[in-house]
CSV table of N, CA and C in Angstrom, one decimal:
chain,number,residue,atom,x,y,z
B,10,UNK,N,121.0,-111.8,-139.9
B,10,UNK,CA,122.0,-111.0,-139.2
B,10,UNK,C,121.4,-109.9,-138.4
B,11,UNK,N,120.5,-109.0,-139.2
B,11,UNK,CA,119.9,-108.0,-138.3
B,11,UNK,C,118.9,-108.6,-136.9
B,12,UNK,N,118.4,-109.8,-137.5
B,12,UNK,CA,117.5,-110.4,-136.0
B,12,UNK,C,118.6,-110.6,-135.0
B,13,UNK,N,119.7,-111.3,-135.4
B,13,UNK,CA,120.8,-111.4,-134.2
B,13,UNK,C,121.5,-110.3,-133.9
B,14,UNK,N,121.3,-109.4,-134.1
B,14,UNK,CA,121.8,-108.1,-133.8
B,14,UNK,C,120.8,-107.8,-132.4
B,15,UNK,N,119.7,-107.5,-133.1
B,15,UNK,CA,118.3,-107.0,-132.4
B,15,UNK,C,118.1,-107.9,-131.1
B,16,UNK,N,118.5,-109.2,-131.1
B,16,UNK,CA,118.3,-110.3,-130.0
B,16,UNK,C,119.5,-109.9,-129.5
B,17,UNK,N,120.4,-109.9,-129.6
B,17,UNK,CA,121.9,-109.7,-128.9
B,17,UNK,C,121.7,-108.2,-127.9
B,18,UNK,N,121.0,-107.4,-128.7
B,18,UNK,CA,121.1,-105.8,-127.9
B,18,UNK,C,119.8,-105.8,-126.9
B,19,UNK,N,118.5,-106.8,-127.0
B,19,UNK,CA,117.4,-107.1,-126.1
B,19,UNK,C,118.7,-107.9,-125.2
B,20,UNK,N,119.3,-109.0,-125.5
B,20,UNK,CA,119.3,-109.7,-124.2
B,20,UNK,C,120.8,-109.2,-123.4
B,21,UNK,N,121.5,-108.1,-124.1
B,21,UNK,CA,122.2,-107.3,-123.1
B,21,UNK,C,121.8,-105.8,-122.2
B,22,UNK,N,120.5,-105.6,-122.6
B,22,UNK,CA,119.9,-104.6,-122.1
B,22,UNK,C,119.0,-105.6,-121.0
B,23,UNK,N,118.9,-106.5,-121.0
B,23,UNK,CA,118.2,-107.5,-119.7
B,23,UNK,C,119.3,-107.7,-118.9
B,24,UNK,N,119.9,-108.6,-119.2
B,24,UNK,CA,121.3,-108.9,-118.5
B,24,UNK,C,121.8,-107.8,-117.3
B,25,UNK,N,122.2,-106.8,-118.0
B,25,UNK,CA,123.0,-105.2,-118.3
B,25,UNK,C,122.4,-104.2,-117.5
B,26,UNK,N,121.1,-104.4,-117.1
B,26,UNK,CA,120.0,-103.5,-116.6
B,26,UNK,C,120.3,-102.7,-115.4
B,27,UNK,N,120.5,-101.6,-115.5
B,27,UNK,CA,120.7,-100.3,-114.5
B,27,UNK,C,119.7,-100.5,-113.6
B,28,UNK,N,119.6,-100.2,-112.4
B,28,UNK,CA,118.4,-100.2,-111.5
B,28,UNK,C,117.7,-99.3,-111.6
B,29,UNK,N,116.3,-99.4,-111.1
B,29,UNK,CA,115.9,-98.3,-111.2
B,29,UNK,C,116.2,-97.1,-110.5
B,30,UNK,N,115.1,-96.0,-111.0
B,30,UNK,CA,115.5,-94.9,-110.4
B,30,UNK,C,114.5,-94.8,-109.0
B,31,UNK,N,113.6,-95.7,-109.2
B,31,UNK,CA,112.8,-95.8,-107.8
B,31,UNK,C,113.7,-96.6,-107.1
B,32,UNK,N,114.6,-97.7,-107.1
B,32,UNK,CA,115.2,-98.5,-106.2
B,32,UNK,C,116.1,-97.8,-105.6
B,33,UNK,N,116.5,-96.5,-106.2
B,33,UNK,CA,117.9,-95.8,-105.9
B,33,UNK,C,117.5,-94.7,-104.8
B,34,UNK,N,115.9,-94.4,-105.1
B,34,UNK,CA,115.4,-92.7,-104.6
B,34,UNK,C,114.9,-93.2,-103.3
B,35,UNK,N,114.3,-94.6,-103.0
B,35,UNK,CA,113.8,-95.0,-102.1
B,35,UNK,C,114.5,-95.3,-100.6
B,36,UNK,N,114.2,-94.5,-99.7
B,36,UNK,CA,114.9,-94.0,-98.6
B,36,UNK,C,114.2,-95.3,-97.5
B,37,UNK,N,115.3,-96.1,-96.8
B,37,UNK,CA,115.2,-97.0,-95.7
B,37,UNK,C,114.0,-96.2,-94.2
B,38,UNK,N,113.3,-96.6,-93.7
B,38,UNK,CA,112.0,-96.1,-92.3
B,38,UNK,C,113.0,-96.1,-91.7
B,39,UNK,N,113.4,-94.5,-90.9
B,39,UNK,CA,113.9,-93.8,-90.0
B,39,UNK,C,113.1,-93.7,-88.7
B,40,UNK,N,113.9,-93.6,-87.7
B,40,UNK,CA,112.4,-93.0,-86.3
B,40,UNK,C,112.9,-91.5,-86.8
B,41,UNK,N,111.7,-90.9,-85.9
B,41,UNK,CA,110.6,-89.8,-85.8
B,41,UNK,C,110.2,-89.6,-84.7
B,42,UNK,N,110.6,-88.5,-84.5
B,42,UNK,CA,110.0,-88.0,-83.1
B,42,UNK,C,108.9,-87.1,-83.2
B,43,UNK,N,107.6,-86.8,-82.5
B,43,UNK,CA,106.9,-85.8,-83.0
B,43,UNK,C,106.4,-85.3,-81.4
B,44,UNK,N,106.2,-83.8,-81.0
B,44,UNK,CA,105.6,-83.7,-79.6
B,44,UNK,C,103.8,-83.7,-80.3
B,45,UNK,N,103.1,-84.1,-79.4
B,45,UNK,CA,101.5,-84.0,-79.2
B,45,UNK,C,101.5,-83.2,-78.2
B,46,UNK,N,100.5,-82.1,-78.6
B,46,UNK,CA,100.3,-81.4,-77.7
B,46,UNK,C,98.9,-81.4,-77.7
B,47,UNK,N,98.2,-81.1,-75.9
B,47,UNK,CA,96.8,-81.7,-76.3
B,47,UNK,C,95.8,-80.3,-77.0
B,48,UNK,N,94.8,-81.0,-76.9
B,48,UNK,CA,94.0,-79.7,-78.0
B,48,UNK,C,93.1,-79.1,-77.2
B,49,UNK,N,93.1,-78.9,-75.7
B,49,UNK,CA,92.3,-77.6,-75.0
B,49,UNK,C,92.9,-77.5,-74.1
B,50,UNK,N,93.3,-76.3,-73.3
B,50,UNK,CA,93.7,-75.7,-72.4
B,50,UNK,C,93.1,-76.3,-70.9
B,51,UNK,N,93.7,-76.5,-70.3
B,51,UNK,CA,93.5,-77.3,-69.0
B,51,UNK,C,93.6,-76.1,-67.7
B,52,UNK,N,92.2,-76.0,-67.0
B,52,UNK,CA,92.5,-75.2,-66.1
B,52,UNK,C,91.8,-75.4,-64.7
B,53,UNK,N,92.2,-74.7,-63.4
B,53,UNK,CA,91.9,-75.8,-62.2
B,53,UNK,C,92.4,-74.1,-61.4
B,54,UNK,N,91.4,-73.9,-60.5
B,54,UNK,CA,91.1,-73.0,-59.7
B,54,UNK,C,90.8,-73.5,-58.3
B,55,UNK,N,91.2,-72.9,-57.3
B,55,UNK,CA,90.7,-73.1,-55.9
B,55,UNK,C,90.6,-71.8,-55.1
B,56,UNK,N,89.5,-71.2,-54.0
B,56,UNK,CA,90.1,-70.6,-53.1
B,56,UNK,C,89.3,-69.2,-53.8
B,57,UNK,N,89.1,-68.2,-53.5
B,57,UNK,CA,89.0,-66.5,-53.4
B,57,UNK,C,87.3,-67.4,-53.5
B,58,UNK,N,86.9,-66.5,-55.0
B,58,UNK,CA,85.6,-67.2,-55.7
B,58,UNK,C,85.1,-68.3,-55.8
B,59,UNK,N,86.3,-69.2,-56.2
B,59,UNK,CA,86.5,-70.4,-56.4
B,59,UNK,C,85.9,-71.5,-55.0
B,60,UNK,N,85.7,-72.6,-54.9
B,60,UNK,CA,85.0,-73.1,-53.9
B,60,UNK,C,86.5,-73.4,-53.5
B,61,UNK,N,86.9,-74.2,-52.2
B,61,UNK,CA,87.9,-74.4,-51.2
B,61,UNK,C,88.3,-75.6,-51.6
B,62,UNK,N,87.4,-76.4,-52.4
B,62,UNK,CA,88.5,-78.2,-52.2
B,62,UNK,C,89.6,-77.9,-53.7
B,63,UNK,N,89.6,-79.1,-53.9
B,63,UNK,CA,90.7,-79.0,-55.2
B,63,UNK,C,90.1,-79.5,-56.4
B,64,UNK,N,90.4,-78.6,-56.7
B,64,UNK,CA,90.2,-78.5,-58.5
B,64,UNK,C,91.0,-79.4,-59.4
B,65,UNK,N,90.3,-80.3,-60.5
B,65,UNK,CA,91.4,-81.0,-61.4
B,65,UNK,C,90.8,-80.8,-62.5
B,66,UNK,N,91.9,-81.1,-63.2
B,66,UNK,CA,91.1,-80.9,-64.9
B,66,UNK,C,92.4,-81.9,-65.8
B,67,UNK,N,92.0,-82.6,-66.5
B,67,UNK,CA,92.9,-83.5,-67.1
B,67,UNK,C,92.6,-84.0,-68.5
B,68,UNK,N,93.8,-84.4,-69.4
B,68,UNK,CA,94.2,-84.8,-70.5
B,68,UNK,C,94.6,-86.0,-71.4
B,69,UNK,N,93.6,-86.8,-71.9
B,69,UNK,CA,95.0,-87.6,-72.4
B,69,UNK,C,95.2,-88.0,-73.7
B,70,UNK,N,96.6,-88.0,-74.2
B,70,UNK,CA,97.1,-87.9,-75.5
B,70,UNK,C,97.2,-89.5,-75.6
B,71,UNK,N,97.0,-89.8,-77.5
B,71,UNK,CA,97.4,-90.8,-77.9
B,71,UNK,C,98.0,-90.4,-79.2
B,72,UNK,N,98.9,-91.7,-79.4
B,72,UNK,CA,99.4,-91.2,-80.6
B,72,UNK,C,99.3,-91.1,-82.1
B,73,UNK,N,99.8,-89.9,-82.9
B,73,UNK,CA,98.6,-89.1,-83.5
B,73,UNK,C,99.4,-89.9,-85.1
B,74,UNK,N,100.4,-90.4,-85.3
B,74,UNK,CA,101.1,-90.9,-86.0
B,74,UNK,C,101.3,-91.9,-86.4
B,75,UNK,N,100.7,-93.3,-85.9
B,75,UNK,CA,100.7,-94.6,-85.8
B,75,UNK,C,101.4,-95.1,-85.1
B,76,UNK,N,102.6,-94.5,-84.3
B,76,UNK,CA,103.6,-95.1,-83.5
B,76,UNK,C,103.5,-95.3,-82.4
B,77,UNK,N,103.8,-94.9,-81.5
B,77,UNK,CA,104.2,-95.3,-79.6
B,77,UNK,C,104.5,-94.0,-79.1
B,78,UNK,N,103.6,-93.6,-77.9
B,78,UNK,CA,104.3,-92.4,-77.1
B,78,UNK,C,105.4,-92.9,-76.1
B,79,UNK,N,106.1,-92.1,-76.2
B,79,UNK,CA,107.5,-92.3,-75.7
B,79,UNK,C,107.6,-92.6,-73.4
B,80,UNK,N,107.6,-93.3,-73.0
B,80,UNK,CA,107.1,-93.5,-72.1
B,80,UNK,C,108.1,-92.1,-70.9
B,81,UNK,N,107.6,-91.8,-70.2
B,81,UNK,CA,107.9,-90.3,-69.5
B,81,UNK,C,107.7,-89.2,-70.2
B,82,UNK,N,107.3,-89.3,-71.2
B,82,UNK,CA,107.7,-87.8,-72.0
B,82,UNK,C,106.4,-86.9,-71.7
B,83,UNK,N,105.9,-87.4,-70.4
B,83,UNK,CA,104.1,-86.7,-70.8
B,83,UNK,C,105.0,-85.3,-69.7
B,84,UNK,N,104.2,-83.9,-69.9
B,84,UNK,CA,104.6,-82.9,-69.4
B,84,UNK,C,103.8,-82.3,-69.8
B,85,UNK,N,103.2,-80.5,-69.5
B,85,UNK,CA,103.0,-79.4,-69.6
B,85,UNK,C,103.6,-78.1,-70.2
B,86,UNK,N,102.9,-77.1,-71.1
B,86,UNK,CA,103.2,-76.5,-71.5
B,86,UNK,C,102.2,-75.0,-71.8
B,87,UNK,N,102.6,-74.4,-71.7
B,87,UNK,CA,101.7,-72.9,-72.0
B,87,UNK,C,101.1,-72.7,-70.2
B,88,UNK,N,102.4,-72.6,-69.5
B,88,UNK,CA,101.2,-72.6,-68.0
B,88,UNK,C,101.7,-71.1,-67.3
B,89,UNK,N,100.6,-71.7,-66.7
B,89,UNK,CA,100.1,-70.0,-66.0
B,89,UNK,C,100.2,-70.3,-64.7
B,90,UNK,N,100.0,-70.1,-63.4
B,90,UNK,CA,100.0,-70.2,-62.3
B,90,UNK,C,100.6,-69.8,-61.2
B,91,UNK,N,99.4,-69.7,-60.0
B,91,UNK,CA,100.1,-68.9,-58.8
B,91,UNK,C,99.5,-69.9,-57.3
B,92,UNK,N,100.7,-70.3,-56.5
B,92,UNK,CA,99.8,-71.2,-55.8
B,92,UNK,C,101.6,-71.0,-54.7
B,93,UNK,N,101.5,-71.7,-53.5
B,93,UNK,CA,103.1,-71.2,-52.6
B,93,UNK,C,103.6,-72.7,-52.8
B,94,UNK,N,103.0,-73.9,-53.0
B,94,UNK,CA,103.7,-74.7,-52.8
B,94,UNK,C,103.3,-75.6,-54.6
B,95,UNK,N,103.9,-75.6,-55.5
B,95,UNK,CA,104.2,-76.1,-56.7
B,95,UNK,C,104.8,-77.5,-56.9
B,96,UNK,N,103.9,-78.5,-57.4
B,96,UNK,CA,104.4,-79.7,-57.7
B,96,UNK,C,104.3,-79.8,-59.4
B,97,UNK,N,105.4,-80.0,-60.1
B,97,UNK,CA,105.9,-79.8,-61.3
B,97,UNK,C,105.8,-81.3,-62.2
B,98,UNK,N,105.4,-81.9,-61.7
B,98,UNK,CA,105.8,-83.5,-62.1
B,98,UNK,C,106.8,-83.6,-61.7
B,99,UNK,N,107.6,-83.6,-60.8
B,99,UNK,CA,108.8,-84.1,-60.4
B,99,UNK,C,108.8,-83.8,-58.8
B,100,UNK,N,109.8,-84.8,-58.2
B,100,UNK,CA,109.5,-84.4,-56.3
B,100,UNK,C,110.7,-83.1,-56.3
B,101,UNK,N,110.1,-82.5,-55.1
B,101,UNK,CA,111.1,-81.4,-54.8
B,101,UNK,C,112.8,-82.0,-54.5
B,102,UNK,N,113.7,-81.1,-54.4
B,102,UNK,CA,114.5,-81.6,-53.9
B,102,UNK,C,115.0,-82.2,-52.5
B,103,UNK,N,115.4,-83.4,-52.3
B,103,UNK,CA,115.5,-84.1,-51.1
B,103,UNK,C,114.5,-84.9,-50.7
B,104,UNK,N,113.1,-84.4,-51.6
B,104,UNK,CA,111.8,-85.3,-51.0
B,104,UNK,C,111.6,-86.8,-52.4
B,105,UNK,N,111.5,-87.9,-51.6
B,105,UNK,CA,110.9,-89.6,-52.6
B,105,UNK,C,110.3,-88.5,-53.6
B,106,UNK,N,110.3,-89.8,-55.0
B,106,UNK,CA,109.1,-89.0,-55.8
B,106,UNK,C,107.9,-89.2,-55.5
B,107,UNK,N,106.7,-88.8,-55.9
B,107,UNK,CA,105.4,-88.9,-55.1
B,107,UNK,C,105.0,-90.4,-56.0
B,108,UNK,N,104.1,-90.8,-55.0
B,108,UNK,CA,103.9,-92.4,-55.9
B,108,UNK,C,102.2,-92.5,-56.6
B,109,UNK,N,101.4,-91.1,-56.1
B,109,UNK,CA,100.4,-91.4,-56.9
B,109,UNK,C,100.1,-89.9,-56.6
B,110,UNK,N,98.7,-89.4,-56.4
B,110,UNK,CA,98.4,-88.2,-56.8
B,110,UNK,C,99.1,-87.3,-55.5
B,111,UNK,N,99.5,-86.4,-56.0
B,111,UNK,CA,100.3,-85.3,-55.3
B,111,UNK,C,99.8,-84.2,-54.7
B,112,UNK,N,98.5,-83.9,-55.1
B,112,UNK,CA,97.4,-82.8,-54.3
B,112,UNK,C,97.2,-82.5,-52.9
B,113,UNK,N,96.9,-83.6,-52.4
B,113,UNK,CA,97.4,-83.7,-51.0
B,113,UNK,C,98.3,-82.9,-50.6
B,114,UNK,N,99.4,-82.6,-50.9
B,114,UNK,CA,100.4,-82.1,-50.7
B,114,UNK,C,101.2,-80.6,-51.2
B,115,UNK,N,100.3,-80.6,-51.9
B,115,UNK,CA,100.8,-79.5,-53.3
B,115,UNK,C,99.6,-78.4,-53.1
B,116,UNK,N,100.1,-77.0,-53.4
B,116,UNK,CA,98.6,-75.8,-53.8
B,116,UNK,C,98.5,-76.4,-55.2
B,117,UNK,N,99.2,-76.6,-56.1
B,117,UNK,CA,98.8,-76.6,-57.6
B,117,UNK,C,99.9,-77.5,-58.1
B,118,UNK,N,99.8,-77.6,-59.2
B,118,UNK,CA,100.8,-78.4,-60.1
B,118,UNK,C,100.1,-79.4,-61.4
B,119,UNK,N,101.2,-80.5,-61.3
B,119,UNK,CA,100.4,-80.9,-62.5
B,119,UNK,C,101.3,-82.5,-62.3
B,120,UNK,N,100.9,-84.0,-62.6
B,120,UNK,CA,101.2,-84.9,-62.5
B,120,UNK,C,100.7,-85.8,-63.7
B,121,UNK,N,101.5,-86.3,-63.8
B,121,UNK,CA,100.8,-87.7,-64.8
B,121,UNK,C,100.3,-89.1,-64.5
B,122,UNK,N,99.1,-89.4,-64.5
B,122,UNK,CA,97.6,-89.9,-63.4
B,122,UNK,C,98.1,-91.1,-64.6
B,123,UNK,N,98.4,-91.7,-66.4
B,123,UNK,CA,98.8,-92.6,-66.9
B,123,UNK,C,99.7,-92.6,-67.8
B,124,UNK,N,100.5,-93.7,-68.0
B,124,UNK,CA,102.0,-93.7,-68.6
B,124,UNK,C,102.6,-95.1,-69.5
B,125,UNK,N,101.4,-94.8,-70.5
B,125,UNK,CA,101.9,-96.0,-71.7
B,125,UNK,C,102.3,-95.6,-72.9
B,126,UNK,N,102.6,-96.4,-74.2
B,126,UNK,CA,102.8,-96.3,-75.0
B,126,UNK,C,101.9,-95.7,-75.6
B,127,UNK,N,100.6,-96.2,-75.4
B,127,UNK,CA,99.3,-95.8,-76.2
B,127,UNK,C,98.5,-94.5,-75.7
B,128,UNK,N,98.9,-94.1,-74.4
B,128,UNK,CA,98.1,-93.0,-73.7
B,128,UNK,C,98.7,-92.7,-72.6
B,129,UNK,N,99.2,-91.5,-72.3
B,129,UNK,CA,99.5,-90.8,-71.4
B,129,UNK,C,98.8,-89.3,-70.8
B,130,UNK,N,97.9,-89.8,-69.9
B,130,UNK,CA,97.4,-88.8,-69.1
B,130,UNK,C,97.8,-88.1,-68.1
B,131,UNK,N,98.1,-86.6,-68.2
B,131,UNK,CA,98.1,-85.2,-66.9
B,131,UNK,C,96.9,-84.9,-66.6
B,132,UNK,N,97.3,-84.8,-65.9
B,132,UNK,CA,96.3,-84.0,-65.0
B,132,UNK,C,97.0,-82.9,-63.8
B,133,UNK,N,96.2,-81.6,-64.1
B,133,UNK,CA,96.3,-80.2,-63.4
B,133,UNK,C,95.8,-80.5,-61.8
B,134,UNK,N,96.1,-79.6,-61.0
B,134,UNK,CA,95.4,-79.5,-60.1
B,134,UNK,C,95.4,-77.9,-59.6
B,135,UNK,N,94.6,-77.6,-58.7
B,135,UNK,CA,95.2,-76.4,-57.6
B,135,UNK,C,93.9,-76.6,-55.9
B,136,UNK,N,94.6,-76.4,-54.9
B,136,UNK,CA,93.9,-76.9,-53.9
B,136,UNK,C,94.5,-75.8,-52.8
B,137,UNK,N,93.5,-75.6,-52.3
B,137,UNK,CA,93.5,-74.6,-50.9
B,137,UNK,C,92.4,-74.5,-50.1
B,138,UNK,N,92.7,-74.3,-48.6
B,138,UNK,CA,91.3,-74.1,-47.8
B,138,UNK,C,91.0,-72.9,-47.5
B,139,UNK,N,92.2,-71.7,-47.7
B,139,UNK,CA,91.8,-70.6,-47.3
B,139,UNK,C,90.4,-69.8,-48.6
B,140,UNK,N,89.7,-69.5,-48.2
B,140,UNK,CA,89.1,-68.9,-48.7
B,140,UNK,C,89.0,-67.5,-49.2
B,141,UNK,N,89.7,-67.0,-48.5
B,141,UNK,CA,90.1,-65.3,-48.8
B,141,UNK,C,91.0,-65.3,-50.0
B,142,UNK,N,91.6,-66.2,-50.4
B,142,UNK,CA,92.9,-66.4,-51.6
B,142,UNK,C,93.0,-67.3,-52.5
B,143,UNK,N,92.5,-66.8,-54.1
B,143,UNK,CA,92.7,-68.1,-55.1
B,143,UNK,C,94.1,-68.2,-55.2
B,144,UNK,N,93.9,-69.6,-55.5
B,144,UNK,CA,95.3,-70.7,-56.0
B,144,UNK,C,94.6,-71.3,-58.1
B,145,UNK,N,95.5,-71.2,-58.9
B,145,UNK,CA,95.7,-71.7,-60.3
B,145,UNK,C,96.4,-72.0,-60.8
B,146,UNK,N,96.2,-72.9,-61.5
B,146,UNK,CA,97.2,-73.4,-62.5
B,146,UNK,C,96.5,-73.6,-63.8
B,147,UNK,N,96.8,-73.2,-64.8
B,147,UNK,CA,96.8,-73.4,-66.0
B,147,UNK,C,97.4,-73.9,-67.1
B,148,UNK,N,97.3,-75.1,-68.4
B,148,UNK,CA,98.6,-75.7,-68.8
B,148,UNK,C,98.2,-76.4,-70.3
B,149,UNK,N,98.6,-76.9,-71.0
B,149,UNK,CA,98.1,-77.8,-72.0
B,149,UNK,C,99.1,-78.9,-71.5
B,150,UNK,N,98.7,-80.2,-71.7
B,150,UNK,CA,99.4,-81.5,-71.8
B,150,UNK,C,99.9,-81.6,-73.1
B,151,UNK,N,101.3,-82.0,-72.6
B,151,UNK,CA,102.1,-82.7,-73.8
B,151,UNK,C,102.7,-84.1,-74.0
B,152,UNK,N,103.2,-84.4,-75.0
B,152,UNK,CA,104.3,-85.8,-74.9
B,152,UNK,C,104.8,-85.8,-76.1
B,153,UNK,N,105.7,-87.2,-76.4
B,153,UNK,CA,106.3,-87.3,-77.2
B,153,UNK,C,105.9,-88.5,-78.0
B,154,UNK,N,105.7,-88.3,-79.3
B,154,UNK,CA,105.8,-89.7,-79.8
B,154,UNK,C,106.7,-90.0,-80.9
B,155,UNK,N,106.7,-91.3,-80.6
B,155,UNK,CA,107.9,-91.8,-82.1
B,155,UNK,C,107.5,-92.8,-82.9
B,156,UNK,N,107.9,-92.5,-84.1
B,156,UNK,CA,107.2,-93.4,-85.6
B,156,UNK,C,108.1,-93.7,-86.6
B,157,UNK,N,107.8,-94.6,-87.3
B,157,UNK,CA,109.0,-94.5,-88.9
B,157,UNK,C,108.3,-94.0,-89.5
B,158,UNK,N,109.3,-93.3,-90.6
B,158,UNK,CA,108.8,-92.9,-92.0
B,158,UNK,C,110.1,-93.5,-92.4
């Protein structure tokens, strides 16, 4: 009688069985967004001291998480600069967007030279021919990446 007791309360505690408390605590892979920001200051001088053509200085992030940078998210941040005609990564108002490097056209600014999942590079500029007057821009590169946890 006591073995069939003992067998009866084993094979309802099998049967019967509460889940665990790992099956319960364990949270489904969410996205994740994280900014990368790059790790040296990016800086690009033209004009006074400075020699007269254009200065570049550039960046490029990958991502630091295992996942994918977010495609457009590449940008600047911590910037400094003094220049009359400013290209931002984006076209001014009324003007196409620019289709490849912007310097040409711009005292200073800052553009994104590539634009993948795996790497996205900015690059700074500043450009001027007068020599009596610096033009700068200063900036760190950023982006965005996204991952599960």
């Amino acid at each position: 009688m006591i073995v069939r007791t003992i067998a009866l309360a084993t094979l309802a505690m099998v049967l019967f069985q509460m889940p665990t408390a790992e099956a319960k605590t364990k949270p489904k892979p969410h996205d994740i967004t994280a900014k990368i920001i790059g790790s040296k200051e990016l800086r690009a001088s033209s004009g006074g001291n400075a020699s007269s053509n254009t200065s570049r200085a550039s960046e490029c992030l990958t991502p630091q998480h295992g996942g994918s940078l977010v495609l457009g998210s590449g940008n600047v941040t911590e910037v400094s600069a003094s220049g009359d005609v400013l290209y931002d990564g984006k076209p001014l108002p009324g003007r196409v967007p620019e289709a490849g490097d912007p310097s040409s056209r711009y005292n200073v600014g800052w553009w994104v030279r590539e634009n993948s999942k795996q790497r996205i590079c900015v690059e700074i500029f500043a450009r001027t021919s007068a020599t009596e007057r610096n033009v700068f821009y200063n900036a760190k590169a950023v982006a965005t990446e996204s991952y599960k946890k």
